[in-house]
PDB file of C-alpha atoms in Angstrom:
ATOM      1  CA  UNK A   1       0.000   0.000   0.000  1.00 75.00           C
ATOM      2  CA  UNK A   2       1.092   3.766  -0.729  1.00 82.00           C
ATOM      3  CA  UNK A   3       1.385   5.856   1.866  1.00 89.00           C
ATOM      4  CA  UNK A   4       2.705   9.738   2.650  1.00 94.00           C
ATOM      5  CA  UNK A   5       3.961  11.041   5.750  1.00 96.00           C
ATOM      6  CA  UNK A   6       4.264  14.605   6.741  1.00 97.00           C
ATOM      7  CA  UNK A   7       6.228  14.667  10.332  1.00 96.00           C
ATOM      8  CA  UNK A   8       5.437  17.912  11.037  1.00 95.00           C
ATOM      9  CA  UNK A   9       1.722  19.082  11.221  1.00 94.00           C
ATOM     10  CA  UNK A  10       2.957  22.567  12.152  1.00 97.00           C
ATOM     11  CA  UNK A  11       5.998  24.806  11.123  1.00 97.00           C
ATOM     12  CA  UNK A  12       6.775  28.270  12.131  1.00 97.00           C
ATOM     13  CA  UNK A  13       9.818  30.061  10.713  1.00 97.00           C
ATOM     14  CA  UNK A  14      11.089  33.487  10.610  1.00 97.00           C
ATOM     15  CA  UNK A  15      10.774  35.938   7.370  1.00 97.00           C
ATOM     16  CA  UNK A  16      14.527  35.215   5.007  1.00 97.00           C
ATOM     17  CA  UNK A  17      15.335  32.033   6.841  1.00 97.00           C
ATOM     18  CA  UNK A  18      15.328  28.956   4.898  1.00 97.00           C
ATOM     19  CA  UNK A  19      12.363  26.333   4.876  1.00 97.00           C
ATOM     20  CA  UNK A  20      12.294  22.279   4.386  1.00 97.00           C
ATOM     21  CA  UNK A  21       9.000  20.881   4.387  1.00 98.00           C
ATOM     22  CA  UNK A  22       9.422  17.303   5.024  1.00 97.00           C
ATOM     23  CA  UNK A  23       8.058  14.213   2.890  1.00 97.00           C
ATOM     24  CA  UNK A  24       8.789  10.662   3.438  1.00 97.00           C
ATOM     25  CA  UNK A  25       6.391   7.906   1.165  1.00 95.00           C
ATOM     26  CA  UNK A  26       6.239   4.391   1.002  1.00 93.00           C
ATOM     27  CA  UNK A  27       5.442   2.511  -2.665  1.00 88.00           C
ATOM     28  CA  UNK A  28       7.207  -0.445  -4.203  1.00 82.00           C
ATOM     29  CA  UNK A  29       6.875   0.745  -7.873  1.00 79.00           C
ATOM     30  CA  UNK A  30       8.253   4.603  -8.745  1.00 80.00           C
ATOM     31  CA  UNK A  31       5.964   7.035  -7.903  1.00 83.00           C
ATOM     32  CA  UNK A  32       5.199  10.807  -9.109  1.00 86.00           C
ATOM     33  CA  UNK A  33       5.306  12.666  -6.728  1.00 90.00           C
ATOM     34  CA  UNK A  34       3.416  16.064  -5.926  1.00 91.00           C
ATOM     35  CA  UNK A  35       3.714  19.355  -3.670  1.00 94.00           C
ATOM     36  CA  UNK A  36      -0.365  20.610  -3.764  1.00 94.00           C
ATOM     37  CA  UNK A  37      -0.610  23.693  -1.655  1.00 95.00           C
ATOM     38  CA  UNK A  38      -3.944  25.767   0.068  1.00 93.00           C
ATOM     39  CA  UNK A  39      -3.628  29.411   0.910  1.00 94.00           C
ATOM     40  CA  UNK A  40      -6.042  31.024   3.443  1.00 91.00           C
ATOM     41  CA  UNK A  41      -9.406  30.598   1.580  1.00 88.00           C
ATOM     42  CA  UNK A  42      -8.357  29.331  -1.686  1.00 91.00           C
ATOM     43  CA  UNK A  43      -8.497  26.288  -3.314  1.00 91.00           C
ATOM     44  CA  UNK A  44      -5.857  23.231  -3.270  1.00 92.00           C
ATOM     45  CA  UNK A  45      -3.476  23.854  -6.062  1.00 91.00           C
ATOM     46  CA  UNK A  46      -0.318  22.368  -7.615  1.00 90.00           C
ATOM     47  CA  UNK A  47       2.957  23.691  -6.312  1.00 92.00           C
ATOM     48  CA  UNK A  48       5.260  21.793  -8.015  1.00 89.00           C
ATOM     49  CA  UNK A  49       5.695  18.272  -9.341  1.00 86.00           C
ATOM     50  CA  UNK A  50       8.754  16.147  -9.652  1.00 81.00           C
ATOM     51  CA  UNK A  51       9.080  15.239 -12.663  1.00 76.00           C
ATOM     52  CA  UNK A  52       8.942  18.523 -14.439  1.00 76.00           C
ATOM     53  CA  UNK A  53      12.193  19.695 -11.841  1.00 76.00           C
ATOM     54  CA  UNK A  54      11.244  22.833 -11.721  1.00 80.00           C
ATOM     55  CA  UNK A  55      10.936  25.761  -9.156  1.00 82.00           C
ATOM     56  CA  UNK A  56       7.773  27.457  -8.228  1.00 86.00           C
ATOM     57  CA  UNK A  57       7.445  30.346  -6.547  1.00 91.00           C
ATOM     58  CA  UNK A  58      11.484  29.858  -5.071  1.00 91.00           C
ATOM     59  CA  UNK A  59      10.277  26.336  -4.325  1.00 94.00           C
ATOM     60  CA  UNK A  60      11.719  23.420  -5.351  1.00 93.00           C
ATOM     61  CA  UNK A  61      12.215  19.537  -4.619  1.00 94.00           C
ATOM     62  CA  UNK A  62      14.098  16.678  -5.045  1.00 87.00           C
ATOM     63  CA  UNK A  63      13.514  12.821  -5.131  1.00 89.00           C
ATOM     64  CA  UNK A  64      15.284  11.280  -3.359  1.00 90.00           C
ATOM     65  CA  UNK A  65      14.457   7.167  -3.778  1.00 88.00           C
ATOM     66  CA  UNK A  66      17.152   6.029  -1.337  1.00 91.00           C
ATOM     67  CA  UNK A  67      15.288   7.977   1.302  1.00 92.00           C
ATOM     68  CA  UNK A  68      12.072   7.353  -0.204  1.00 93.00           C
ATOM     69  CA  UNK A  69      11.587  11.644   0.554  1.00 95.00           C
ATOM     70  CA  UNK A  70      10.378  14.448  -1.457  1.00 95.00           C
ATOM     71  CA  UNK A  71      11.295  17.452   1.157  1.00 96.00           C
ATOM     72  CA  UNK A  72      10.275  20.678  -0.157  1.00 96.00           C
ATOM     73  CA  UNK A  73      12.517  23.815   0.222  1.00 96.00           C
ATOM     74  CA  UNK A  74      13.154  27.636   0.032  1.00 96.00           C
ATOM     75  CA  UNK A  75      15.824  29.342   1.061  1.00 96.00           C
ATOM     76  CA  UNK A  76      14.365  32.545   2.071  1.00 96.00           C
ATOM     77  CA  UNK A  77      11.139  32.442   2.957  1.00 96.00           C
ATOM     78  CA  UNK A  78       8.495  35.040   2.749  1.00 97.00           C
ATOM     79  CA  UNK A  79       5.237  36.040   4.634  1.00 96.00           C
ATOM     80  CA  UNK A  80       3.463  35.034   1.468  1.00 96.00           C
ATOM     81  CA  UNK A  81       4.271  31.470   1.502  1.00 97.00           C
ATOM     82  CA  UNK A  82       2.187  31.289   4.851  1.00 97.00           C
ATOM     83  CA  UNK A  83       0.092  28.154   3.933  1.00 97.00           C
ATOM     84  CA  UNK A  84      -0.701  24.267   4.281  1.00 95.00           C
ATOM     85  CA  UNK A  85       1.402  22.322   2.347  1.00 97.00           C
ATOM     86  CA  UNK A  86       0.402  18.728   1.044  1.00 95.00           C
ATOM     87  CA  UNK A  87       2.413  16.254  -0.277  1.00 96.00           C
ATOM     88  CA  UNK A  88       1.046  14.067  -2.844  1.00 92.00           C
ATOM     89  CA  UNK A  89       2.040  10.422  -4.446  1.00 90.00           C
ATOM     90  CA  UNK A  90       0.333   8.891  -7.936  1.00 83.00           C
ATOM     91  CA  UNK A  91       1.015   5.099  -8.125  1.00 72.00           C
ATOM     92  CA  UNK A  92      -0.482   2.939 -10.143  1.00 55.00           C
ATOM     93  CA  UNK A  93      -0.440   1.797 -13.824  1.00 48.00           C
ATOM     94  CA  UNK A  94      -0.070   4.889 -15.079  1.00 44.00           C
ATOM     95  CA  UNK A  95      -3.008   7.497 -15.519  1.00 43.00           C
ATOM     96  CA  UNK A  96      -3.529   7.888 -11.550  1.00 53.00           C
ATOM     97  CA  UNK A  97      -5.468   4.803 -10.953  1.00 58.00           C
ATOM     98  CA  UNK A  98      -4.946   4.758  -7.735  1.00 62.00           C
ATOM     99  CA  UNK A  99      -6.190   7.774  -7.211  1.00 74.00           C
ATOM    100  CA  UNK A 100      -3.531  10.493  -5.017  1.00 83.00           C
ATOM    101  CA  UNK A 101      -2.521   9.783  -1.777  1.00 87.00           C
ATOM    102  CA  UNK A 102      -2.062  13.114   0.254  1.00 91.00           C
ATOM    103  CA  UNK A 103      -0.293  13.610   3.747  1.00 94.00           C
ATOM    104  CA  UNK A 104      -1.940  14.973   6.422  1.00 93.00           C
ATOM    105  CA  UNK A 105      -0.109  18.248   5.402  1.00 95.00           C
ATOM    106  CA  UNK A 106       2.092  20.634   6.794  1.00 96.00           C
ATOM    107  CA  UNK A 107       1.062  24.307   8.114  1.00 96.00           C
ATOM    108  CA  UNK A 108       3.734  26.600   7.547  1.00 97.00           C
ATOM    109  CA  UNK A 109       3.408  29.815   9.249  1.00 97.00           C
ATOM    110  CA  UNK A 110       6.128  33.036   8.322  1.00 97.00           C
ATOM    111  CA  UNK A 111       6.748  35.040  11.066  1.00 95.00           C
ATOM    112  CA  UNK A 112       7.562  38.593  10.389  1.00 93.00           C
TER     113      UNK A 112
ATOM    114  CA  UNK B   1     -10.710  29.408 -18.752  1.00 60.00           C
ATOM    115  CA  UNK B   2     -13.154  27.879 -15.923  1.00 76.00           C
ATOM    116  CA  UNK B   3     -11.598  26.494 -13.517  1.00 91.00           C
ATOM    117  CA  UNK B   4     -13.261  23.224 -11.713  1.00 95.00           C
ATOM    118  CA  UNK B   5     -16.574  24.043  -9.917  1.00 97.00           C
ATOM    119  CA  UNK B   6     -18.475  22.245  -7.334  1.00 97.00           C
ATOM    120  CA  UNK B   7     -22.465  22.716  -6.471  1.00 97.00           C
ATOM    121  CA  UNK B   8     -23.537  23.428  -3.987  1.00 98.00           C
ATOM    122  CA  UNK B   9     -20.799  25.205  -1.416  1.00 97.00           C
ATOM    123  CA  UNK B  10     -22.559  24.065   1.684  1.00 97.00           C
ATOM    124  CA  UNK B  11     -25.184  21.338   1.937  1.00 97.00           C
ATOM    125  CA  UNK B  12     -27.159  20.552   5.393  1.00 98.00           C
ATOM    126  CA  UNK B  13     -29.112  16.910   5.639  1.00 98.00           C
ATOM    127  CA  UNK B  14     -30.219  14.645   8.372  1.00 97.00           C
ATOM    128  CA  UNK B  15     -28.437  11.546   9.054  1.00 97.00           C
ATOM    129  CA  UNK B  16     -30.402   8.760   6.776  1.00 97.00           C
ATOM    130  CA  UNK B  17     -30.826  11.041   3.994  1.00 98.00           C
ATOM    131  CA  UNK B  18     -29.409  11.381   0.739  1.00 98.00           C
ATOM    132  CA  UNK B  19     -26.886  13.776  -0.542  1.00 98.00           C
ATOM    133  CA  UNK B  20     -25.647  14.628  -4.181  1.00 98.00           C
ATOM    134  CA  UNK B  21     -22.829  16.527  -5.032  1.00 98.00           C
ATOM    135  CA  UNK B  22     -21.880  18.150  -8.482  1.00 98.00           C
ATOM    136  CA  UNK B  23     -18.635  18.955 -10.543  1.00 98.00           C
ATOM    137  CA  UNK B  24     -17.675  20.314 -13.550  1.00 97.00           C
ATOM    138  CA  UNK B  25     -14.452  19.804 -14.429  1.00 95.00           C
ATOM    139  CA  UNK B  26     -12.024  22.149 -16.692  1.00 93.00           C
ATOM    140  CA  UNK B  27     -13.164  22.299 -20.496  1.00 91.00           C
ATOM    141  CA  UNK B  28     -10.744  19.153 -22.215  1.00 86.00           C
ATOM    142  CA  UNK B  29     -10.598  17.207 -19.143  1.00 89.00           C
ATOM    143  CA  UNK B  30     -12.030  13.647 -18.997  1.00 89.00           C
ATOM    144  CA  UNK B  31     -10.952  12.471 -15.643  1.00 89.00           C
ATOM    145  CA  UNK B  32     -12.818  13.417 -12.727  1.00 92.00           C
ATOM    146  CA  UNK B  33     -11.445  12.432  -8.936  1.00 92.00           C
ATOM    147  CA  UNK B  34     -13.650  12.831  -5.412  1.00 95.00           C
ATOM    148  CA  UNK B  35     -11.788  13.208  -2.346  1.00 95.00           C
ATOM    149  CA  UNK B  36     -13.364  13.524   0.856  1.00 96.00           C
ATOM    150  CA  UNK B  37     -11.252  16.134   3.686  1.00 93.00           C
ATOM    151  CA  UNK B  38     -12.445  15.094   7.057  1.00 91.00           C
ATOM    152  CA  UNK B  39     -11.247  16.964  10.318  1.00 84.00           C
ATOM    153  CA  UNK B  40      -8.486  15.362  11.379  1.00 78.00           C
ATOM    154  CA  UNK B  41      -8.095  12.443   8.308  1.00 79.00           C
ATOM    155  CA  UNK B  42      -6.572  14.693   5.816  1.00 84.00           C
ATOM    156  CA  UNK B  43      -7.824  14.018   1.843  1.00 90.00           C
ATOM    157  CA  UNK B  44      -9.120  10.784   1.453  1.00 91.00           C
ATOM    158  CA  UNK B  45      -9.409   9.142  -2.242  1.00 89.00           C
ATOM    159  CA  UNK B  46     -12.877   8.802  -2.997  1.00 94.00           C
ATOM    160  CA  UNK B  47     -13.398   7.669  -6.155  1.00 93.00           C
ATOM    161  CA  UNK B  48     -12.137   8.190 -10.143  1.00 91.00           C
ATOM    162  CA  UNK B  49     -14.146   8.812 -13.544  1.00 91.00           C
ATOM    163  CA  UNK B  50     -13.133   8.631 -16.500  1.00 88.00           C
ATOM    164  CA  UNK B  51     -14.929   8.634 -20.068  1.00 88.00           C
ATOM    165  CA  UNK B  52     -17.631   7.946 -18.704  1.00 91.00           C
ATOM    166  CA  UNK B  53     -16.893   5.135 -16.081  1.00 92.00           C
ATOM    167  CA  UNK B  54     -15.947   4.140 -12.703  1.00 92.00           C
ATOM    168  CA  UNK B  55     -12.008   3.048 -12.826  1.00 88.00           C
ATOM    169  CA  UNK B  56     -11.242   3.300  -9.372  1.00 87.00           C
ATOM    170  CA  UNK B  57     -12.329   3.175  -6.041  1.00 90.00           C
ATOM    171  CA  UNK B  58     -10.851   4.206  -2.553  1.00 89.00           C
ATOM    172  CA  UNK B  59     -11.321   2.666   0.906  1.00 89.00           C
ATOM    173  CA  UNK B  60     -15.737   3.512   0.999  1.00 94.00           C
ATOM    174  CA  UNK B  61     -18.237   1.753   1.298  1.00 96.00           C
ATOM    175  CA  UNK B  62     -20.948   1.389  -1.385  1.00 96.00           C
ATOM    176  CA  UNK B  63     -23.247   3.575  -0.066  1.00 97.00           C
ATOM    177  CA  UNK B  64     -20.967   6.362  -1.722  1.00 98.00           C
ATOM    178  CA  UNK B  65     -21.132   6.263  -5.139  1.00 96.00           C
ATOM    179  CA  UNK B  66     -21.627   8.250  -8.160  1.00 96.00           C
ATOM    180  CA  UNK B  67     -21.567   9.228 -12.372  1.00 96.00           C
ATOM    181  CA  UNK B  68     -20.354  10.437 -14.732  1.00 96.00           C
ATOM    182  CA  UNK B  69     -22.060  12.375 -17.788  1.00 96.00           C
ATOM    183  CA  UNK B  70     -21.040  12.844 -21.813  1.00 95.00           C
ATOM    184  CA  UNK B  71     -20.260  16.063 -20.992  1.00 94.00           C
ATOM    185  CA  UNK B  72     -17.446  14.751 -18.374  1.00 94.00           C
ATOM    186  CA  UNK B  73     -19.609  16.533 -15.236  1.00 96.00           C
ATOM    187  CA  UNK B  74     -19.779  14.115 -12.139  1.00 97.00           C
ATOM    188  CA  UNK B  75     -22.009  13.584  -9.696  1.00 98.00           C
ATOM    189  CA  UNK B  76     -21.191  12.591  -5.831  1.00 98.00           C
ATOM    190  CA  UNK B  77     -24.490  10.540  -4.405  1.00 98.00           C
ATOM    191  CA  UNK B  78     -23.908   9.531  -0.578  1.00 98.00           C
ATOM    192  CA  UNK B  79     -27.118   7.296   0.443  1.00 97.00           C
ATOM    193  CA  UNK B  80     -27.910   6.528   4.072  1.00 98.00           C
ATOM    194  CA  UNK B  81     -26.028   9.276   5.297  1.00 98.00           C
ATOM    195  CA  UNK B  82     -24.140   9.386   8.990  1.00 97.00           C
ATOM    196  CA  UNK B  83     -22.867  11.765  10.831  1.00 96.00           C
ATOM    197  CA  UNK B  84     -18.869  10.935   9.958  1.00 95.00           C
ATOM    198  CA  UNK B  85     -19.869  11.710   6.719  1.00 97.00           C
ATOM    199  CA  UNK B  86     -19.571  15.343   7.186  1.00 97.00           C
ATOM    200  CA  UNK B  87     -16.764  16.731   5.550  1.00 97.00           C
ATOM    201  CA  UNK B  88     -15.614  19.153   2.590  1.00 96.00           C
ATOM    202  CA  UNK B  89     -15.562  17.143  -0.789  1.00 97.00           C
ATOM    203  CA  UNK B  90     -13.428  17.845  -3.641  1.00 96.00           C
ATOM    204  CA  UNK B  91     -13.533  17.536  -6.719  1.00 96.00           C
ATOM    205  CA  UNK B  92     -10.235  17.686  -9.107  1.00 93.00           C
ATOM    206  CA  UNK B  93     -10.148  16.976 -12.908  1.00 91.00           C
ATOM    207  CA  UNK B  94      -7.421  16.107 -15.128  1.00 86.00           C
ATOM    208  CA  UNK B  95      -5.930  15.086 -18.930  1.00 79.00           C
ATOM    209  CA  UNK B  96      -6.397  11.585 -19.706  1.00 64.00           C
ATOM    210  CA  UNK B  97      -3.475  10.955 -16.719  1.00 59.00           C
ATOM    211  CA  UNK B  98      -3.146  12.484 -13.476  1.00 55.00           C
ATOM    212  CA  UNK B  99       0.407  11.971 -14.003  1.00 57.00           C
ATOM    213  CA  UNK B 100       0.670  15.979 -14.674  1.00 62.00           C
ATOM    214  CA  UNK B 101      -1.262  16.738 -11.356  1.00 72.00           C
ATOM    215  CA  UNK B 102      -5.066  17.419 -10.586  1.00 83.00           C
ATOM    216  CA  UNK B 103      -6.759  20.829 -10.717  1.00 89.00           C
ATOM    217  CA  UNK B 104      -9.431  21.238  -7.552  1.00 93.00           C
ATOM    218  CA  UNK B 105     -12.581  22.700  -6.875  1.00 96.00           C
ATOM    219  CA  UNK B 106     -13.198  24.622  -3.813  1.00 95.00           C
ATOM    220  CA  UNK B 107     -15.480  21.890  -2.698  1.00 96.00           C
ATOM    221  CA  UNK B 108     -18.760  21.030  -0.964  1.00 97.00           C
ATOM    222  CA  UNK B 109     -18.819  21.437   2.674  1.00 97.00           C
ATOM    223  CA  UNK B 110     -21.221  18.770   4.094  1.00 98.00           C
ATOM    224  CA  UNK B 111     -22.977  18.855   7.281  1.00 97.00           C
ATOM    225  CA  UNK B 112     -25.010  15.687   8.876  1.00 97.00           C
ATOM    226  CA  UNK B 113     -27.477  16.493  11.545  1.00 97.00           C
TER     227      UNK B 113
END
């Protein structure tokens, strides 16, 4: 069975330090993975996906299959990125037919 | 471009009832996936439509179930209701593969009496 955990259910940092939202997932095949994030009252959106290696918003992440992680990062962060944070997995035979399995998510709150 | 909607924001029913939820999902986009958020569970895999059928089913029992029309809309039926079936639903569409990543709705906020 798939499975994503989030450690933290709560992380404060300080304006222009660096962040690291941590992923860890479990799946035998090679998943996509998936950073989904929900500002206050707005909907779930994509943040950033894996396999496109790209960086969002200063955002970016790495797979890492020897750790089985996905840790999302920023190295300054800003009052703005004051959100929950999900991480996301796709398994399956291709064309997410297992559905996504989300974390419990992260709430990351920039202090001033 | 529309994004995904959801009918109707909030929806109030007494346990036993019936509820139906509705999505329309971004013009182009075949796939249609239900989550359910509960307080404290996080986003649950519901269920997954595409062209037309059911291809996949989370961890629910029977009594939630659903469609989905020509047009690629969905529908969300929950029979019997109980009171652990409140919750916000979402709905998220997608290309032929969720490989690329879902777009959401802002969901349906259910309430059970």
């Amino acid at each position: 069975a798939q499975r994503v955990t989030q450690p933290e259910k709560l992380l404060s940092v300080f304006k222009g330090a660096p962040v690291e939202l941590k992923c860890n997932y479990s799946y035998s095949g090679s998943p996509e993975l998936f950073w989904y994030v929900q500002y206050s009252r707005q909907r779930l959106q994509l943040l950033l996906r894996h396999i496109s290696r790209e960086s969002i918003k200063g955002f970016t992440a790495d797979l890492n299959k020897g750790e089985t992680s996905f840790h999302l990062k920023k190295p300054f962060a800003q009052e703005e990125d004051s959100a929950m944070y999900y991480c996301a997995l796709s398994g399956g035979s291709g064309g997410g037919a297992d559905g996504l399995t989300f974390g419990k998510g992260t709430h990351l709150i920039i202090q001033p | 471009e529309a994004g995904v909607t959801q009918s109707p924001t909030h929806l109030i029913k007494t346990r036993g009832q019936q509820a139906t939820l509705r999505c329309s999902p971004i013009s182009g986009h075949t796939s249609v996936y239900w989550y359910q958020q509960a307080l404290g569970l996080g986003l649950q895999f519901l269920l997954w439509y595409d062209e037309g059928e059911e291809r996949n089913r989370g961890n629910f029992p029977p009594r939630f179930s659903g469609r989905q029309f020509p047009n690629y809309s969905s529908e969300l039926n929950v029979n019997a209701l109980e009171l652990e079936d409140s919750a916000l639903y979402l709905c998220a569409s997608s290309p032929w593969t969720g490989r690329i990543g879902y777009t959401f709705g802002s969901g349906t906020r259910l309430t059970v009496v």
